[in-house]
Amino acid sequence: MTIEREDIVAAVVAAAGEKLTSRVRLQKSVYLLDLLGLDSGFDYEYYHYGPYSRDLDNAVADAKAFDLLTESYGRRQSDGASYSIFEAKGVTNPDALGKLPAERARELMRTFVETSVTVLELAATIDWLWRFEMRTDWRSELKRRKSVRAREDRVEKAIGLLKQLGLEPPASAAA
């Protein structure tokens, strides 16, 4: 049985408690869930905020078109920048979470929702750098690409998150 990609997106947002804020958070959450058994089939490439899937963006559009998901927008008080707010609508396909049991998916999404979006971005980027780009000096590369975002305290929180998920990166050649 083939699971439609829009069903995967709706199931992920539902697992987050029916609501998920930020496209970056959605992208990084699905990327990490894929590593943990979601098996979405989305293809990723490196982009501004780390691993990015155009397939996932298209699946969001389809989920909205099929009325599985709504997207509204909020504005940050600090600088007025807009962000997306996704809400799941109705019943989701339980098979859309791949090999992840529903409770495990909810637990992981709670963690991702409670994690700073910057730390989530750094965690996904660290994983991408060592796993897919095979960077032995991923820490230096992270600092080069993320400069201000890659403050040491945030990097350590990102590494801690990866350890908690069982996705601990190898020691960096720069460490």
Short mmCIF file of N, CA and C in Angstrom, two decimals:
data_model
loop_
_atom_site.label_atom_id
_atom_site.label_comp_id
_atom_site.label_asym_id
_atom_site.label_seq_id
_atom_site.Cartn_x
_atom_site.Cartn_y
_atom_site.Cartn_z
N MET A 1 0.85 -1.19 0.00
CA MET A 1 0.00 0.00 0.00
C MET A 1 0.88 1.25 0.00
N THR A 2 0.63 2.12 -0.93
CA THR A 2 1.39 3.36 -1.02
C THR A 2 0.72 4.43 -0.17
N ILE A 3 1.52 5.08 0.63
CA ILE A 3 1.02 6.18 1.46
C ILE A 3 1.25 7.48 0.70
N GLU A 4 0.23 8.28 0.58
CA GLU A 4 0.36 9.57 -0.10
C GLU A 4 1.16 10.53 0.76
N ARG A 5 1.97 11.32 0.11
CA ARG A 5 2.85 12.24 0.84
C ARG A 5 2.08 13.29 1.64
N GLU A 6 0.94 13.71 1.15
CA GLU A 6 0.14 14.67 1.91
C GLU A 6 -0.36 14.05 3.21
N ASP A 7 -0.60 12.74 3.20
CA ASP A 7 -1.01 12.05 4.43
C ASP A 7 0.14 12.03 5.44
N ILE A 8 1.36 11.91 4.96
CA ILE A 8 2.53 11.92 5.84
C ILE A 8 2.63 13.26 6.55
N VAL A 9 2.50 14.35 5.79
CA VAL A 9 2.58 15.69 6.38
C VAL A 9 1.49 15.88 7.42
N ALA A 10 0.26 15.50 7.08
CA ALA A 10 -0.86 15.65 8.02
C ALA A 10 -0.61 14.83 9.28
N ALA A 11 -0.08 13.62 9.13
CA ALA A 11 0.20 12.76 10.29
C ALA A 11 1.28 13.35 11.18
N VAL A 12 2.29 13.95 10.58
CA VAL A 12 3.37 14.58 11.37
C VAL A 12 2.82 15.76 12.16
N VAL A 13 2.03 16.61 11.51
CA VAL A 13 1.45 17.76 12.22
C VAL A 13 0.50 17.28 13.31
N ALA A 14 -0.27 16.25 13.03
CA ALA A 14 -1.16 15.69 14.06
C ALA A 14 -0.35 15.17 15.24
N ALA A 15 0.77 14.51 14.96
CA ALA A 15 1.62 13.98 16.03
C ALA A 15 2.22 15.10 16.89
N ALA A 16 2.31 16.29 16.32
CA ALA A 16 2.83 17.44 17.06
C ALA A 16 1.77 18.04 17.98
N GLY A 17 0.60 17.45 18.02
CA GLY A 17 -0.48 17.99 18.85
C GLY A 17 -1.47 18.77 18.02
N GLU A 18 -1.57 18.41 16.74
CA GLU A 18 -2.48 19.02 15.77
C GLU A 18 -2.02 20.38 15.27
N LYS A 19 -0.92 20.90 15.81
CA LYS A 19 -0.45 22.24 15.41
C LYS A 19 1.07 22.26 15.42
N LEU A 20 1.65 22.90 14.40
CA LEU A 20 3.10 23.00 14.30
C LEU A 20 3.45 24.36 13.73
N THR A 21 4.35 25.04 14.38
CA THR A 21 4.74 26.38 13.96
C THR A 21 6.09 26.36 13.26
N SER A 22 6.15 26.96 12.08
CA SER A 22 7.38 27.23 11.33
C SER A 22 7.65 26.17 10.26
N ARG A 23 7.87 26.65 9.05
CA ARG A 23 8.27 25.77 7.95
C ARG A 23 9.63 25.13 8.23
N VAL A 24 10.53 25.89 8.84
CA VAL A 24 11.85 25.33 9.17
C VAL A 24 11.68 24.19 10.16
N ARG A 25 10.85 24.36 11.18
CA ARG A 25 10.62 23.29 12.16
C ARG A 25 10.02 22.07 11.47
N LEU A 26 9.08 22.27 10.56
CA LEU A 26 8.49 21.14 9.84
C LEU A 26 9.55 20.41 9.02
N GLN A 27 10.35 21.15 8.26
CA GLN A 27 11.39 20.53 7.43
C GLN A 27 12.37 19.72 8.28
N LYS A 28 12.87 20.32 9.36
CA LYS A 28 13.89 19.64 10.17
C LYS A 28 13.28 18.47 10.94
N SER A 29 12.03 18.61 11.40
CA SER A 29 11.36 17.52 12.11
C SER A 29 11.19 16.31 11.19
N VAL A 30 10.71 16.54 9.98
CA VAL A 30 10.50 15.43 9.05
C VAL A 30 11.84 14.80 8.67
N TYR A 31 12.86 15.61 8.47
CA TYR A 31 14.19 15.07 8.16
C TYR A 31 14.65 14.12 9.28
N LEU A 32 14.56 14.58 10.53
CA LEU A 32 15.00 13.75 11.65
C LEU A 32 14.09 12.52 11.82
N LEU A 33 12.78 12.71 11.64
CA LEU A 33 11.87 11.57 11.72
C LEU A 33 12.21 10.52 10.65
N ASP A 34 12.60 10.98 9.47
CA ASP A 34 12.99 10.03 8.42
C ASP A 34 14.16 9.17 8.87
N LEU A 35 15.11 9.77 9.56
CA LEU A 35 16.26 9.01 10.06
C LEU A 35 15.85 7.99 11.13
N LEU A 36 14.71 8.25 11.76
CA LEU A 36 14.25 7.42 12.87
C LEU A 36 13.16 6.43 12.48
N GLY A 37 12.80 6.36 11.18
CA GLY A 37 11.84 5.36 10.74
C GLY A 37 10.61 5.86 10.03
N LEU A 38 10.46 7.17 9.84
CA LEU A 38 9.28 7.68 9.14
C LEU A 38 9.22 7.15 7.72
N ASP A 39 10.34 7.12 7.05
CA ASP A 39 10.42 6.56 5.70
C ASP A 39 9.46 7.27 4.75
N SER A 40 9.52 8.60 4.71
CA SER A 40 8.62 9.40 3.89
C SER A 40 8.89 9.26 2.39
N GLY A 41 10.13 8.96 2.06
CA GLY A 41 10.50 8.93 0.65
C GLY A 41 10.85 10.29 0.10
N PHE A 42 10.83 11.31 0.94
CA PHE A 42 11.19 12.66 0.48
C PHE A 42 12.69 12.71 0.19
N ASP A 43 13.05 13.40 -0.86
CA ASP A 43 14.46 13.65 -1.17
C ASP A 43 14.88 14.96 -0.53
N TYR A 44 16.12 15.00 -0.04
CA TYR A 44 16.65 16.19 0.62
C TYR A 44 17.90 16.68 -0.10
N GLU A 45 18.13 17.96 0.01
CA GLU A 45 19.36 18.58 -0.46
C GLU A 45 19.74 19.62 0.59
N TYR A 46 20.96 20.10 0.53
CA TYR A 46 21.36 21.15 1.48
C TYR A 46 20.89 22.49 0.94
N TYR A 47 20.30 23.28 1.82
CA TYR A 47 19.82 24.61 1.46
C TYR A 47 20.17 25.55 2.60
N HIS A 48 19.64 26.76 2.60
CA HIS A 48 20.03 27.79 3.59
C HIS A 48 19.95 27.33 5.04
N TYR A 49 18.89 26.63 5.39
CA TYR A 49 18.68 26.24 6.78
C TYR A 49 19.01 24.78 7.03
N GLY A 50 19.84 24.19 6.19
CA GLY A 50 20.23 22.80 6.36
C GLY A 50 19.47 21.90 5.40
N PRO A 51 19.26 20.63 5.77
CA PRO A 51 18.56 19.71 4.88
C PRO A 51 17.17 20.25 4.54
N TYR A 52 16.85 20.20 3.28
CA TYR A 52 15.59 20.76 2.79
C TYR A 52 15.01 19.81 1.75
N SER A 53 13.70 19.64 1.77
CA SER A 53 13.02 18.78 0.80
C SER A 53 11.97 19.57 0.04
N ARG A 54 12.20 19.72 -1.26
CA ARG A 54 11.19 20.33 -2.12
C ARG A 54 9.95 19.42 -2.16
N ASP A 55 10.19 18.09 -2.10
CA ASP A 55 9.08 17.13 -2.06
C ASP A 55 8.16 17.42 -0.88
N LEU A 56 8.76 17.73 0.27
CA LEU A 56 7.97 18.04 1.46
C LEU A 56 7.16 19.31 1.25
N ASP A 57 7.77 20.33 0.67
CA ASP A 57 7.01 21.56 0.37
C ASP A 57 5.82 21.26 -0.54
N ASN A 58 6.04 20.42 -1.55
CA ASN A 58 4.95 20.05 -2.45
C ASN A 58 3.88 19.25 -1.71
N ALA A 59 4.30 18.39 -0.79
CA ALA A 59 3.34 17.61 -0.01
C ALA A 59 2.50 18.52 0.90
N VAL A 60 3.11 19.58 1.42
CA VAL A 60 2.35 20.56 2.23
C VAL A 60 1.28 21.20 1.36
N ALA A 61 1.66 21.62 0.15
CA ALA A 61 0.68 22.22 -0.76
C ALA A 61 -0.46 21.25 -1.06
N ASP A 62 -0.13 19.98 -1.28
CA ASP A 62 -1.16 18.98 -1.55
C ASP A 62 -2.04 18.75 -0.33
N ALA A 63 -1.43 18.70 0.85
CA ALA A 63 -2.21 18.50 2.08
C ALA A 63 -3.19 19.65 2.29
N LYS A 64 -2.77 20.85 1.95
CA LYS A 64 -3.69 21.99 2.03
C LYS A 64 -4.80 21.88 0.99
N ALA A 65 -4.44 21.49 -0.23
CA ALA A 65 -5.42 21.36 -1.31
C ALA A 65 -6.46 20.29 -1.01
N PHE A 66 -6.03 19.19 -0.36
CA PHE A 66 -6.95 18.10 -0.01
C PHE A 66 -7.61 18.31 1.35
N ASP A 67 -7.43 19.49 1.90
CA ASP A 67 -8.08 19.88 3.16
C ASP A 67 -7.69 18.99 4.34
N LEU A 68 -6.43 18.54 4.33
CA LEU A 68 -5.89 17.77 5.45
C LEU A 68 -5.16 18.67 6.44
N LEU A 69 -4.86 19.88 5.98
CA LEU A 69 -3.98 20.78 6.73
C LEU A 69 -4.36 22.21 6.39
N THR A 70 -4.27 23.09 7.37
CA THR A 70 -4.39 24.52 7.08
C THR A 70 -3.06 25.18 7.41
N GLU A 71 -2.81 26.29 6.76
CA GLU A 71 -1.62 27.08 7.04
C GLU A 71 -2.06 28.52 7.23
N SER A 72 -1.75 29.06 8.39
CA SER A 72 -1.99 30.47 8.65
C SER A 72 -0.63 31.09 8.98
N TYR A 73 -0.63 32.37 9.23
CA TYR A 73 0.65 33.06 9.45
C TYR A 73 0.59 33.92 10.69
N GLY A 74 1.72 33.93 11.40
CA GLY A 74 1.88 34.79 12.56
C GLY A 74 3.06 35.71 12.31
N ARG A 75 3.26 36.64 13.20
CA ARG A 75 4.40 37.56 13.10
C ARG A 75 5.15 37.57 14.42
N ARG A 76 6.48 37.46 14.32
CA ARG A 76 7.31 37.53 15.52
C ARG A 76 7.23 38.94 16.09
N GLN A 77 7.14 39.02 17.40
CA GLN A 77 7.11 40.34 18.04
C GLN A 77 8.45 41.04 17.94
N SER A 78 9.54 40.26 17.95
CA SER A 78 10.88 40.86 17.97
C SER A 78 11.19 41.66 16.71
N ASP A 79 10.79 41.15 15.54
CA ASP A 79 11.17 41.84 14.30
C ASP A 79 10.08 41.87 13.24
N GLY A 80 8.92 41.32 13.55
CA GLY A 80 7.80 41.36 12.62
C GLY A 80 7.87 40.33 11.49
N ALA A 81 8.89 39.47 11.50
CA ALA A 81 9.00 38.45 10.45
C ALA A 81 7.82 37.48 10.55
N SER A 82 7.33 37.05 9.40
CA SER A 82 6.19 36.13 9.42
C SER A 82 6.67 34.68 9.54
N TYR A 83 5.79 33.84 10.05
CA TYR A 83 6.06 32.41 10.16
C TYR A 83 4.76 31.66 9.91
N SER A 84 4.88 30.42 9.50
CA SER A 84 3.72 29.58 9.22
C SER A 84 3.24 28.87 10.47
N ILE A 85 1.95 28.67 10.54
CA ILE A 85 1.32 27.88 11.59
C ILE A 85 0.48 26.83 10.88
N PHE A 86 0.87 25.56 11.01
CA PHE A 86 0.15 24.46 10.37
C PHE A 86 -0.77 23.80 11.38
N GLU A 87 -1.98 23.47 10.93
CA GLU A 87 -2.92 22.74 11.78
C GLU A 87 -3.49 21.57 11.00
N ALA A 88 -3.46 20.40 11.62
CA ALA A 88 -4.03 19.20 11.01
C ALA A 88 -5.54 19.25 11.14
N LYS A 89 -6.23 18.73 10.13
CA LYS A 89 -7.69 18.72 10.13
C LYS A 89 -8.17 17.28 10.00
N GLY A 90 -8.96 16.85 10.93
CA GLY A 90 -9.58 15.55 10.79
C GLY A 90 -8.69 14.37 11.11
N VAL A 91 -9.13 13.21 10.68
CA VAL A 91 -8.47 11.95 10.96
C VAL A 91 -7.29 11.77 10.02
N THR A 92 -6.19 11.27 10.56
CA THR A 92 -5.02 11.01 9.72
C THR A 92 -4.82 9.51 9.58
N ASN A 93 -4.14 9.14 8.53
CA ASN A 93 -3.85 7.74 8.24
C ASN A 93 -2.74 7.27 9.19
N PRO A 94 -3.01 6.30 10.08
CA PRO A 94 -1.99 5.86 11.04
C PRO A 94 -0.79 5.22 10.36
N ASP A 95 -0.97 4.69 9.15
CA ASP A 95 0.14 4.09 8.42
C ASP A 95 1.10 5.14 7.85
N ALA A 96 0.69 6.41 7.88
CA ALA A 96 1.50 7.48 7.30
C ALA A 96 2.75 7.78 8.11
N LEU A 97 2.90 7.19 9.27
CA LEU A 97 4.08 7.42 10.10
C LEU A 97 5.16 6.37 9.87
N GLY A 98 5.01 5.59 8.82
CA GLY A 98 6.03 4.60 8.47
C GLY A 98 6.21 3.57 9.57
N LYS A 99 7.48 3.35 9.95
CA LYS A 99 7.80 2.36 10.99
C LYS A 99 7.71 2.95 12.39
N LEU A 100 7.35 4.23 12.50
CA LEU A 100 7.25 4.86 13.81
C LEU A 100 5.89 4.58 14.44
N PRO A 101 5.86 3.96 15.61
CA PRO A 101 4.59 3.82 16.31
C PRO A 101 4.05 5.22 16.65
N ALA A 102 2.74 5.36 16.65
CA ALA A 102 2.11 6.67 16.86
C ALA A 102 2.60 7.34 18.15
N GLU A 103 2.71 6.59 19.24
CA GLU A 103 3.15 7.18 20.50
C GLU A 103 4.59 7.68 20.40
N ARG A 104 5.44 6.93 19.75
CA ARG A 104 6.84 7.35 19.55
C ARG A 104 6.89 8.62 18.69
N ALA A 105 6.07 8.69 17.66
CA ALA A 105 6.02 9.88 16.81
C ALA A 105 5.56 11.09 17.63
N ARG A 106 4.57 10.90 18.48
CA ARG A 106 4.09 12.01 19.33
C ARG A 106 5.19 12.45 20.29
N GLU A 107 5.88 11.49 20.87
CA GLU A 107 6.98 11.80 21.80
C GLU A 107 8.09 12.59 21.09
N LEU A 108 8.46 12.14 19.91
CA LEU A 108 9.50 12.84 19.15
C LEU A 108 9.05 14.24 18.76
N MET A 109 7.81 14.36 18.31
CA MET A 109 7.32 15.68 17.90
C MET A 109 7.20 16.62 19.10
N ARG A 110 6.84 16.10 20.26
CA ARG A 110 6.84 16.96 21.46
C ARG A 110 8.23 17.52 21.69
N THR A 111 9.23 16.65 21.56
CA THR A 111 10.62 17.09 21.73
C THR A 111 10.96 18.16 20.71
N PHE A 112 10.59 17.95 19.46
CA PHE A 112 10.92 18.92 18.40
C PHE A 112 10.18 20.24 18.59
N VAL A 113 8.95 20.18 19.07
CA VAL A 113 8.18 21.40 19.32
C VAL A 113 8.78 22.19 20.48
N GLU A 114 9.28 21.48 21.48
CA GLU A 114 9.86 22.14 22.66
C GLU A 114 11.29 22.62 22.44
N THR A 115 11.91 22.21 21.34
CA THR A 115 13.29 22.59 21.03
C THR A 115 13.29 23.87 20.22
N SER A 116 14.19 24.76 20.54
CA SER A 116 14.35 25.98 19.75
C SER A 116 14.52 25.61 18.29
N VAL A 117 13.88 26.36 17.40
CA VAL A 117 13.98 26.06 15.97
C VAL A 117 15.43 26.20 15.49
N THR A 118 16.20 27.08 16.10
CA THR A 118 17.61 27.23 15.73
C THR A 118 18.40 25.99 16.12
N VAL A 119 18.16 25.45 17.31
CA VAL A 119 18.83 24.23 17.75
C VAL A 119 18.42 23.06 16.86
N LEU A 120 17.15 22.98 16.50
CA LEU A 120 16.67 21.93 15.61
C LEU A 120 17.35 22.03 14.24
N GLU A 121 17.47 23.24 13.73
CA GLU A 121 18.17 23.49 12.47
C GLU A 121 19.63 23.05 12.56
N LEU A 122 20.29 23.39 13.65
CA LEU A 122 21.70 23.01 13.81
C LEU A 122 21.84 21.49 13.92
N ALA A 123 20.94 20.84 14.64
CA ALA A 123 21.01 19.39 14.79
C ALA A 123 20.87 18.71 13.42
N ALA A 124 19.89 19.13 12.64
CA ALA A 124 19.70 18.54 11.32
C ALA A 124 20.90 18.82 10.42
N THR A 125 21.47 20.01 10.53
CA THR A 125 22.63 20.36 9.70
C THR A 125 23.85 19.55 10.10
N ILE A 126 24.08 19.39 11.39
CA ILE A 126 25.20 18.56 11.86
C ILE A 126 25.06 17.16 11.28
N ASP A 127 23.86 16.60 11.41
CA ASP A 127 23.64 15.25 10.90
C ASP A 127 23.90 15.20 9.40
N TRP A 128 23.39 16.15 8.67
CA TRP A 128 23.58 16.20 7.22
C TRP A 128 25.06 16.26 6.87
N LEU A 129 25.80 17.12 7.55
CA LEU A 129 27.21 17.32 7.22
C LEU A 129 28.02 16.04 7.38
N TRP A 130 27.81 15.31 8.46
CA TRP A 130 28.63 14.11 8.65
C TRP A 130 28.06 12.90 7.92
N ARG A 131 26.71 12.80 7.86
CA ARG A 131 26.10 11.59 7.28
C ARG A 131 26.08 11.61 5.75
N PHE A 132 25.73 12.75 5.15
CA PHE A 132 25.56 12.80 3.70
C PHE A 132 26.70 13.49 2.96
N GLU A 133 27.29 14.49 3.60
CA GLU A 133 28.45 15.13 2.97
C GLU A 133 29.75 14.50 3.44
N MET A 134 29.65 13.62 4.43
CA MET A 134 30.79 12.89 4.98
C MET A 134 31.93 13.82 5.41
N ARG A 135 31.56 14.91 6.05
CA ARG A 135 32.55 15.87 6.56
C ARG A 135 33.10 15.37 7.88
N THR A 136 34.37 15.06 7.92
CA THR A 136 34.98 14.64 9.19
C THR A 136 35.17 15.85 10.10
N ASP A 137 35.28 17.03 9.51
CA ASP A 137 35.42 18.27 10.26
C ASP A 137 34.09 19.03 10.22
N TRP A 138 33.00 18.33 10.57
CA TRP A 138 31.68 18.92 10.47
C TRP A 138 31.50 20.14 11.36
N ARG A 139 32.20 20.20 12.48
CA ARG A 139 32.05 21.33 13.40
C ARG A 139 32.55 22.63 12.75
N SER A 140 33.71 22.59 12.11
CA SER A 140 34.23 23.78 11.42
C SER A 140 33.34 24.17 10.25
N GLU A 141 32.86 23.18 9.54
CA GLU A 141 31.96 23.45 8.40
C GLU A 141 30.64 24.05 8.88
N LEU A 142 30.14 23.56 10.01
CA LEU A 142 28.92 24.12 10.59
C LEU A 142 29.13 25.60 10.93
N LYS A 143 30.24 25.90 11.57
CA LYS A 143 30.52 27.29 11.95
C LYS A 143 30.69 28.17 10.71
N ARG A 144 31.28 27.62 9.65
CA ARG A 144 31.45 28.38 8.43
C ARG A 144 30.10 28.69 7.79
N ARG A 145 29.23 27.70 7.73
CA ARG A 145 27.93 27.88 7.08
C ARG A 145 26.93 28.64 7.94
N LYS A 146 26.99 28.43 9.23
CA LYS A 146 25.96 28.98 10.12
C LYS A 146 26.44 30.17 10.96
N SER A 147 27.68 30.49 10.92
CA SER A 147 28.34 31.58 11.67
C SER A 147 27.62 31.97 12.96
N VAL A 148 26.83 33.02 12.93
CA VAL A 148 26.20 33.55 14.15
C VAL A 148 25.27 32.54 14.81
N ARG A 149 24.54 31.77 14.02
CA ARG A 149 23.60 30.78 14.57
C ARG A 149 24.33 29.70 15.37
N ALA A 150 25.56 29.39 14.95
CA ALA A 150 26.30 28.26 15.53
C ALA A 150 27.08 28.66 16.78
N ARG A 151 26.41 29.38 17.68
CA ARG A 151 27.06 29.67 18.97
C ARG A 151 27.30 28.35 19.68
N GLU A 152 28.36 28.30 20.45
CA GLU A 152 28.77 27.04 21.08
C GLU A 152 27.67 26.43 21.95
N ASP A 153 26.93 27.26 22.69
CA ASP A 153 25.86 26.72 23.54
C ASP A 153 24.77 26.07 22.70
N ARG A 154 24.44 26.65 21.56
CA ARG A 154 23.43 26.07 20.68
C ARG A 154 23.94 24.78 20.03
N VAL A 155 25.20 24.78 19.63
CA VAL A 155 25.79 23.59 19.02
C VAL A 155 25.76 22.44 20.02
N GLU A 156 26.10 22.71 21.27
CA GLU A 156 26.08 21.66 22.29
C GLU A 156 24.66 21.15 22.53
N LYS A 157 23.67 22.05 22.51
CA LYS A 157 22.27 21.61 22.66
C LYS A 157 21.87 20.75 21.46
N ALA A 158 22.32 21.12 20.26
CA ALA A 158 22.00 20.35 19.06
C ALA A 158 22.62 18.95 19.14
N ILE A 159 23.86 18.88 19.59
CA ILE A 159 24.52 17.59 19.75
C ILE A 159 23.80 16.77 20.81
N GLY A 160 23.38 17.41 21.89
CA GLY A 160 22.62 16.73 22.94
C GLY A 160 21.31 16.17 22.40
N LEU A 161 20.63 16.93 21.55
CA LEU A 161 19.40 16.44 20.94
C LEU A 161 19.68 15.22 20.07
N LEU A 162 20.72 15.28 19.26
CA LEU A 162 21.08 14.14 18.41
C LEU A 162 21.40 12.91 19.26
N LYS A 163 22.12 13.11 20.36
CA LYS A 163 22.42 11.98 21.27
C LYS A 163 21.13 11.39 21.83
N GLN A 164 20.24 12.26 22.27
CA GLN A 164 18.94 11.83 22.82
C GLN A 164 18.17 11.01 21.81
N LEU A 165 18.31 11.33 20.52
CA LEU A 165 17.59 10.64 19.46
C LEU A 165 18.30 9.37 19.00
N GLY A 166 19.52 9.14 19.52
CA GLY A 166 20.31 8.00 19.07
C GLY A 166 20.99 8.27 17.74
N LEU A 167 21.18 9.54 17.41
CA LEU A 167 21.81 9.96 16.14
C LEU A 167 23.10 10.72 16.40
N GLU A 168 23.80 10.34 17.44
CA GLU A 168 25.02 11.06 17.83
C GLU A 168 26.02 11.12 16.68
N PRO A 169 26.52 12.33 16.39
CA PRO A 169 27.52 12.43 15.32
C PRO A 169 28.87 11.92 15.80
N PRO A 170 29.73 11.51 14.88
CA PRO A 170 31.08 11.12 15.27
C PRO A 170 31.84 12.35 15.75
N ALA A 171 32.89 12.15 16.51
CA ALA A 171 33.70 13.29 16.95
C ALA A 171 34.20 14.02 15.71
N SER A 172 34.14 15.33 15.77
CA SER A 172 34.58 16.15 14.63
C SER A 172 36.11 16.26 14.65
N ALA A 173 36.70 16.27 13.50
CA ALA A 173 38.15 16.44 13.39
C ALA A 173 38.59 17.76 14.01
N ALA A 174 37.66 18.72 14.12
CA ALA A 174 37.98 20.03 14.69
C ALA A 174 37.86 20.04 16.20
N ALA A 175 37.27 19.00 16.77
CA ALA A 175 37.01 18.98 18.23
C ALA A 175 38.28 18.82 19.03
#
